[in-house]
Amino acid sequence: MNIVPIVNTNDAVVPPAEPNSDLQGVNVISVKDNDSLAARLAVEMKTDLLIVLSDVEGLFDSPPGSDDAKLIDIFYPGDQQSVTFGTKSRVGMGGMEAKVKAALWALQGGTSVVIANGTHPKVSGHVITDIVEGKKVGTFFSEVKPAGPTVEQQGEMARSGGRMLATLEPEQRAEIIHHLADLLTDQRDEILLANKKDLEEAEGRLAAPLLKRLSLSTSKLNSLAIGLRQIAASSQDSVGRVLRRTRIAKNLELEQVTVPIGVLLVIFESRPDCLPQVAALAIASGNGLLLKGGKEATHSNRILHLLAQEALSIHGVKEAIQLVNTREEVEDLCRLDKMIDLIIPRGSSQLVRDIQKAAKGIPVMGHSEGICHMYVDSEASVDKVTRLVRDSKCEYPAACNALETLLIHRDLLRTPLFDQIIDMLRVEQVKIHAGPKFASYLTFSPSEVKSLRTEYGDLELCIEVVDSVQEAIDHIHKYGSSHTDVIVTENEKAAEFFLQHVDSACVFWNASTRFSDGYRFGLGAEVGISTSRIHARGPVGLEGLLTTKWLLRGQDHVVSDFSEHGSLKYLHENLPVPQRNTN
Amino acid sequence: MNIVPIVNTNDAVVPPAEPNSDLQGVNVISVKDNDSLAARLAVEMKTDLLIVLSDVEGLFDSPPGSDDAKLIDIFYPGDQQSVTFGTKSRVGMGGMEAKVKAALWALQGGTSVVIANGTHPKVSGHVITDIVEGKKVGTFFSEVKPAGPTVEQQGEMARSGGRMLATLEPEQRAEIIHHLADLLTDQRDEILLANKKDLEEAEGRLAAPLLKRLSLSTSKLNSLAIGLRQIAASSQDSVGRVLRRTRIAKNLELEQVTVPIGVLLVIFESRPDCLPQVAALAIASGNGLLLKGGKEATHSNRILHLLAQEALSIHGVKEAIQLVNTREEVEDLCRLDKMIDLIIPRGSSQLVRDIQKAAKGIPVMGHSEGICHMYVDSEASVDKVTRLVRDSKCEYPAACNALETLLIHRDLLRTPLFDQIIDMLRVEQVKIHAGPKFASYLTFSPSEVKSLRTEYGDLELCIEVVDSVQEAIDHIHKYGSSHTDVIVTENEKAAEFFLQHVDSACVFWNASTRFSDGYRFGLGAEVGISTSRIHARGPVGLEGLLTTKWLLRGQDHVVSDFSEHGSLKYLHENLPVPQRNTN
């Protein structure tokens, strides 16, 4: 009837409270305030959910504002540990106690309750719609307790487990990874059985390419195990490597050493083989890890995660890797900035973009776009160009390092080289889009591009004409995404000019754009490709999962001794650093 | 009268349009739609501002959505270049043309106009209040044109100037810095004159310590020049340094080299001496630079910036460093994520926190908190402790690397060592706050701490008792800010355990917390101290302003040759890297 009734206790006419039965029975609650009135109404009307809006975030386990106070996401009446009732100081606010009592009474009567803050201005939506959509807002009172720990508890376990992992010997971390590789082959049957369940449930609901990505096989598991052993081998030199040593003064020595970043959140789509690989990378770099996989791979992910924990437990660090319950929204995870140090989305560039948008205050490692260019110089070799263009565009057009825009020097128009490129593209069935300048040179031009800043990710290519190396560079700076850009030329001077001036993560000379890849670069395992300018840039190996810390060992050194009238002078003498293992 | 009249043209009764005078004269506009009605009403009522809300962001210089379309922040009717009127495609939307015509008519009549998007959900506030507060929203139509370029134009100049700067020889960059150092002493009189103006204007409006920070002197300029020459010396080895070389295959060689990050935005408070220092750091690292100084230092900053540009122009890269007009809000700058790669706030930790909050998608380098701990172990040397505590707490308590919490092993309570520490703190007039455990051990305790997570920044110190190294580490992990933490002990095993396990940017053994500083670490010039785990961590020198790019030089290499059935195999042979200059 489009009517929202408002019922309010702020009225002179209230029945007297029933003594001694207050809040005790299922059917009796004396109405003293809006909280008890709301609980009574909710239960009598058999509602599913009662929302109690307050001016605090919800129920805290200690007085809000104290050092240890944490918002309780879900409260179970059976869970005695969470909060002590009756003592006002533990609950935090006087008014909160009445709300909690009313909530518990309503819960007994079959109505779940959310206590949340109704005073926040929201970016989009509203607290009520957020609650109705099941988002994590305020404190949810529920009879049903989930089996596992909360994501906050998982974050703490990953943090402390990761810290323990980081203090193991490199050989011990390698041992864990080798053990995980063994388990992948030894427990093959169990893994494939779980994977079969996922495939059966996904049948008909997922498209064929997605089903293929979801499916595991003996050969996939074998090559996964081989990859893991490579990670184990490359992990020896990662954590605790000394990057810099300085003698600051007599008996005062400074060391900069590599350490893990902390806790990583890795979000991956349907491919369950991602899990052991990411786990091995985290173990090798000594990081705690929160894994969030796709719902469609639940069974596979669960067993693979158990195996990772089994491997970790040989050195007592089982908890360093946590699989986050699929009920947690990715968006909610991206907001836990005190718990997570780096987010790594592994999947489509759409996934990366979504995560970058959702992440609040947590850095995201990844590339949102790969608009790669190849500039064919007037002095390019006829033999090389076609090969390079074909490999860059056609070998795997969906990859982020595939070619999107071909820049051709004007002098090459209407030459045999030009015809050769076009013929090859026809044979490979590449759809050509003409840049405005290219179109103006042709009598009958292919369709003009909508935007010179397009990532086709398919057998489509934009061709544009430029007058010089400099114009090619300007075009790349204007329309590129600073991912990978290539010059094809026999003129070394032009090539070096291009290499120095193009401001991209990867700049190549006479090589396919597709080399832009951690494995091909020889970085061992690849975490991903980053187009960020901060931290890791380009293909990222294990080093992208490390940061540094500074260790200073003195005797009783104080800075005032080094002041203008002090007795000491800074030496700042660089000391030799152990050389890196070169194969 | 608390009445908001609503006047609307959507009515059957509209006077006929006056032919041929439409939008021409100052007093004539035919009312055909709400735009012209609003303009007419605004002018007749002599309003200061007309706000036209639409469903697009404002006026673009090309059709919105096209590659080059940019929102025009401020539109001046005298400025012919910005937009072509009359052709609908240039203005973007049909409806926009009517709005722009009405806006121009209103402007002639003396009313300024903002065209903005009224459909955005806002985090806080509302588009109308934002406009009234003078924030940068939509397109502002104004008769008054500011003298200089817009901040967007400055960003582009910094980008291209920085790119040119990066391709100079290291010697040329050093030359520019030396020249700037010369100018600081040669043009001393002009600089001090400008500074005097700032001081006179600030007189009575700024507190004494701030006035002191604002003031320049001959000796300040001299030591500034000396510092600049040091930066010039240390800049030789920064840009273009080869970090890694790999032979991927025959004639296919990969190099990872250091390159500048791109465009830095440095925000600094009253100290004008910051400007030449930051400029020199940007020049040394080949970065473009946007500088935003405090309003109170306008005159000083202006001349210092002119000198920086004069120095830059000896190699034709004058525009690499831009001083942003004081009218731009810091918050607006922090939103220009396509223009700025890194924000460096130099000033109080409050400034850093504000910037971190305001920055949308741009990384911020800095430390928001410095809660530094010193753990006095049961095996600490009596002689050292007092010295180390005094230096850490009392030498300069406002610094971020000053001591905030002293953790004392329980065995030391009621020992002469303990009394010695307390006596020293009394002499130095340090106010003591007791942690809960410490308080429980004392008969008469000092006031108990409100929070163990406090940065006092003053002569105040929290003391807490722990039972072991492990408990000290746990305390630091729980309440610290991962800045700088120290152990005082003669037990090497305990010290190494602490150094390995404490997860902070700087971890020291028997040394004052105050060593946590770029100059003291021997990093040359300091950019700041970072408590981030990504990119730079701890005291940051020139290296924090660099990132890397990958250069690959091949002949005609394609990845398909390396496939399973291809003719080539990856070599991945690490090649020697030129050794870093060790003094």
PDB file of N, CA, C and O in Angstrom, chain A residues 363-383:
ATOM      1  N   PRO A 363      47.978  -0.303  -1.773  1.00  0.00           N
ATOM      2  CA  PRO A 363      48.491  -0.319  -3.137  1.00  0.00           C
ATOM      3  C   PRO A 363      48.097  -1.607  -3.869  1.00  0.00           C
ATOM      4  O   PRO A 363      47.989  -2.666  -3.263  1.00  0.00           O
ATOM      5  N   VAL A 364      47.862  -1.471  -5.165  1.00  0.00           N
ATOM      6  CA  VAL A 364      47.486  -2.602  -6.009  1.00  0.00           C
ATOM      7  C   VAL A 364      48.576  -2.791  -7.049  1.00  0.00           C
ATOM      8  O   VAL A 364      48.977  -1.831  -7.704  1.00  0.00           O
ATOM      9  N   MET A 365      49.098  -4.010  -7.174  1.00  0.00           N
ATOM     10  CA  MET A 365      50.112  -4.253  -8.181  1.00  0.00           C
ATOM     11  C   MET A 365      49.464  -4.876  -9.405  1.00  0.00           C
ATOM     12  O   MET A 365      48.844  -5.930  -9.310  1.00  0.00           O
ATOM     13  N   GLY A 366      49.607  -4.209 -10.534  1.00  0.00           N
ATOM     14  CA  GLY A 366      49.016  -4.775 -11.735  1.00  0.00           C
ATOM     15  C   GLY A 366      48.995  -3.753 -12.837  1.00  0.00           C
ATOM     16  O   GLY A 366      49.381  -2.605 -12.653  1.00  0.00           O
ATOM     17  N   HIS A 367      48.552  -4.176 -13.991  1.00  0.00           N
ATOM     18  CA  HIS A 367      48.463  -3.268 -15.107  1.00  0.00           C
ATOM     19  C   HIS A 367      47.008  -3.184 -15.473  1.00  0.00           C
ATOM     20  O   HIS A 367      46.316  -4.187 -15.563  1.00  0.00           O
ATOM     21  N   SER A 368      46.520  -1.961 -15.622  1.00  0.00           N
ATOM     22  CA  SER A 368      45.124  -1.863 -15.991  1.00  0.00           C
ATOM     23  C   SER A 368      44.976  -1.857 -17.511  1.00  0.00           C
ATOM     24  O   SER A 368      43.957  -2.245 -18.030  1.00  0.00           O
ATOM     25  N   GLU A 369      46.018  -1.453 -18.220  1.00  0.00           N
ATOM     26  CA  GLU A 369      45.909  -1.396 -19.678  1.00  0.00           C
ATOM     27  C   GLU A 369      47.231  -1.783 -20.309  1.00  0.00           C
ATOM     28  O   GLU A 369      48.297  -1.516 -19.773  1.00  0.00           O
ATOM     29  N   GLY A 370      47.159  -2.401 -21.460  1.00  0.00           N
ATOM     30  CA  GLY A 370      48.364  -2.693 -22.220  1.00  0.00           C
ATOM     31  C   GLY A 370      48.170  -2.237 -23.655  1.00  0.00           C
ATOM     32  O   GLY A 370      47.757  -3.008 -24.510  1.00  0.00           O
ATOM     33  N   ILE A 371      48.417  -0.958 -23.894  1.00  0.00           N
ATOM     34  CA  ILE A 371      48.314  -0.433 -25.261  1.00  0.00           C
ATOM     35  C   ILE A 371      49.742  -0.357 -25.798  1.00  0.00           C
ATOM     36  O   ILE A 371      50.439   0.637 -25.604  1.00  0.00           O
ATOM     37  N   CYS A 372      50.184  -1.444 -26.423  1.00  0.00           N
ATOM     38  CA  CYS A 372      51.579  -1.554 -26.858  1.00  0.00           C
ATOM     39  C   CYS A 372      51.716  -1.089 -28.310  1.00  0.00           C
ATOM     40  O   CYS A 372      50.856  -1.353 -29.141  1.00  0.00           O
ATOM     41  N   HIS A 373      52.833  -0.386 -28.566  1.00  0.00           N
ATOM     42  CA  HIS A 373      53.092   0.148 -29.903  1.00  0.00           C
ATOM     43  C   HIS A 373      54.318  -0.505 -30.515  1.00  0.00           C
ATOM     44  O   HIS A 373      55.254  -0.867 -29.810  1.00  0.00           O
ATOM     45  N   MET A 374      54.303  -0.603 -31.859  1.00  0.00           N
ATOM     46  CA  MET A 374      55.523  -0.937 -32.581  1.00  0.00           C
ATOM     47  C   MET A 374      55.713   0.142 -33.640  1.00  0.00           C
ATOM     48  O   MET A 374      54.817   0.403 -34.442  1.00  0.00           O
ATOM     49  N   TYR A 375      56.886   0.776 -33.613  1.00  0.00           N
ATOM     50  CA  TYR A 375      57.188   1.809 -34.597  1.00  0.00           C
ATOM     51  C   TYR A 375      58.136   1.231 -35.647  1.00  0.00           C
ATOM     52  O   TYR A 375      59.239   0.784 -35.324  1.00  0.00           O
ATOM     53  N   VAL A 376      57.684   1.210 -36.898  1.00  0.00           N
ATOM     54  CA  VAL A 376      58.512   0.713 -37.992  1.00  0.00           C
ATOM     55  C   VAL A 376      59.193   1.907 -38.645  1.00  0.00           C
ATOM     56  O   VAL A 376      58.546   2.740 -39.289  1.00  0.00           O
ATOM     57  N   ASP A 377      60.489   1.999 -38.411  1.00  0.00           N
ATOM     58  CA  ASP A 377      61.276   3.142 -38.856  1.00  0.00           C
ATOM     59  C   ASP A 377      61.519   3.067 -40.369  1.00  0.00           C
ATOM     60  O   ASP A 377      61.396   2.001 -40.985  1.00  0.00           O
ATOM     61  N   SER A 378      61.895   4.191 -40.974  1.00  0.00           N
ATOM     62  CA  SER A 378      62.182   4.200 -42.412  1.00  0.00           C
ATOM     63  C   SER A 378      63.371   3.293 -42.728  1.00  0.00           C
ATOM     64  O   SER A 378      63.478   2.784 -43.839  1.00  0.00           O
ATOM     65  N   GLU A 379      64.228   3.054 -41.726  1.00  0.00           N
ATOM     66  CA  GLU A 379      65.371   2.171 -41.974  1.00  0.00           C
ATOM     67  C   GLU A 379      65.155   0.771 -41.409  1.00  0.00           C
ATOM     68  O   GLU A 379      66.109   0.077 -41.046  1.00  0.00           O
ATOM     69  N   ALA A 380      63.891   0.352 -41.328  1.00  0.00           N
ATOM     70  CA  ALA A 380      63.608  -0.997 -40.831  1.00  0.00           C
ATOM     71  C   ALA A 380      63.984  -2.031 -41.887  1.00  0.00           C
ATOM     72  O   ALA A 380      63.909  -1.765 -43.092  1.00  0.00           O
ATOM     73  N   SER A 381      64.379  -3.207 -41.423  1.00  0.00           N
ATOM     74  CA  SER A 381      64.731  -4.277 -42.356  1.00  0.00           C
ATOM     75  C   SER A 381      63.471  -5.005 -42.816  1.00  0.00           C
ATOM     76  O   SER A 381      62.635  -5.405 -42.008  1.00  0.00           O
ATOM     77  N   VAL A 382      63.349  -5.130 -44.126  1.00  0.00           N
ATOM     78  CA  VAL A 382      62.164  -5.755 -44.719  1.00  0.00           C
ATOM     79  C   VAL A 382      61.917  -7.141 -44.130  1.00  0.00           C
ATOM     80  O   VAL A 382      60.786  -7.509 -43.802  1.00  0.00           O
ATOM     81  N   ASP A 383      62.988  -7.896 -43.956  1.00  0.00           N
ATOM     82  CA  ASP A 383      62.843  -9.280 -43.487  1.00  0.00           C
ATOM     83  C   ASP A 383      62.263  -9.360 -42.080  1.00  0.00           C
ATOM     84  O   ASP A 383      61.539 -10.286 -41.744  1.00  0.00           O
TER      85      ASP A 383
END
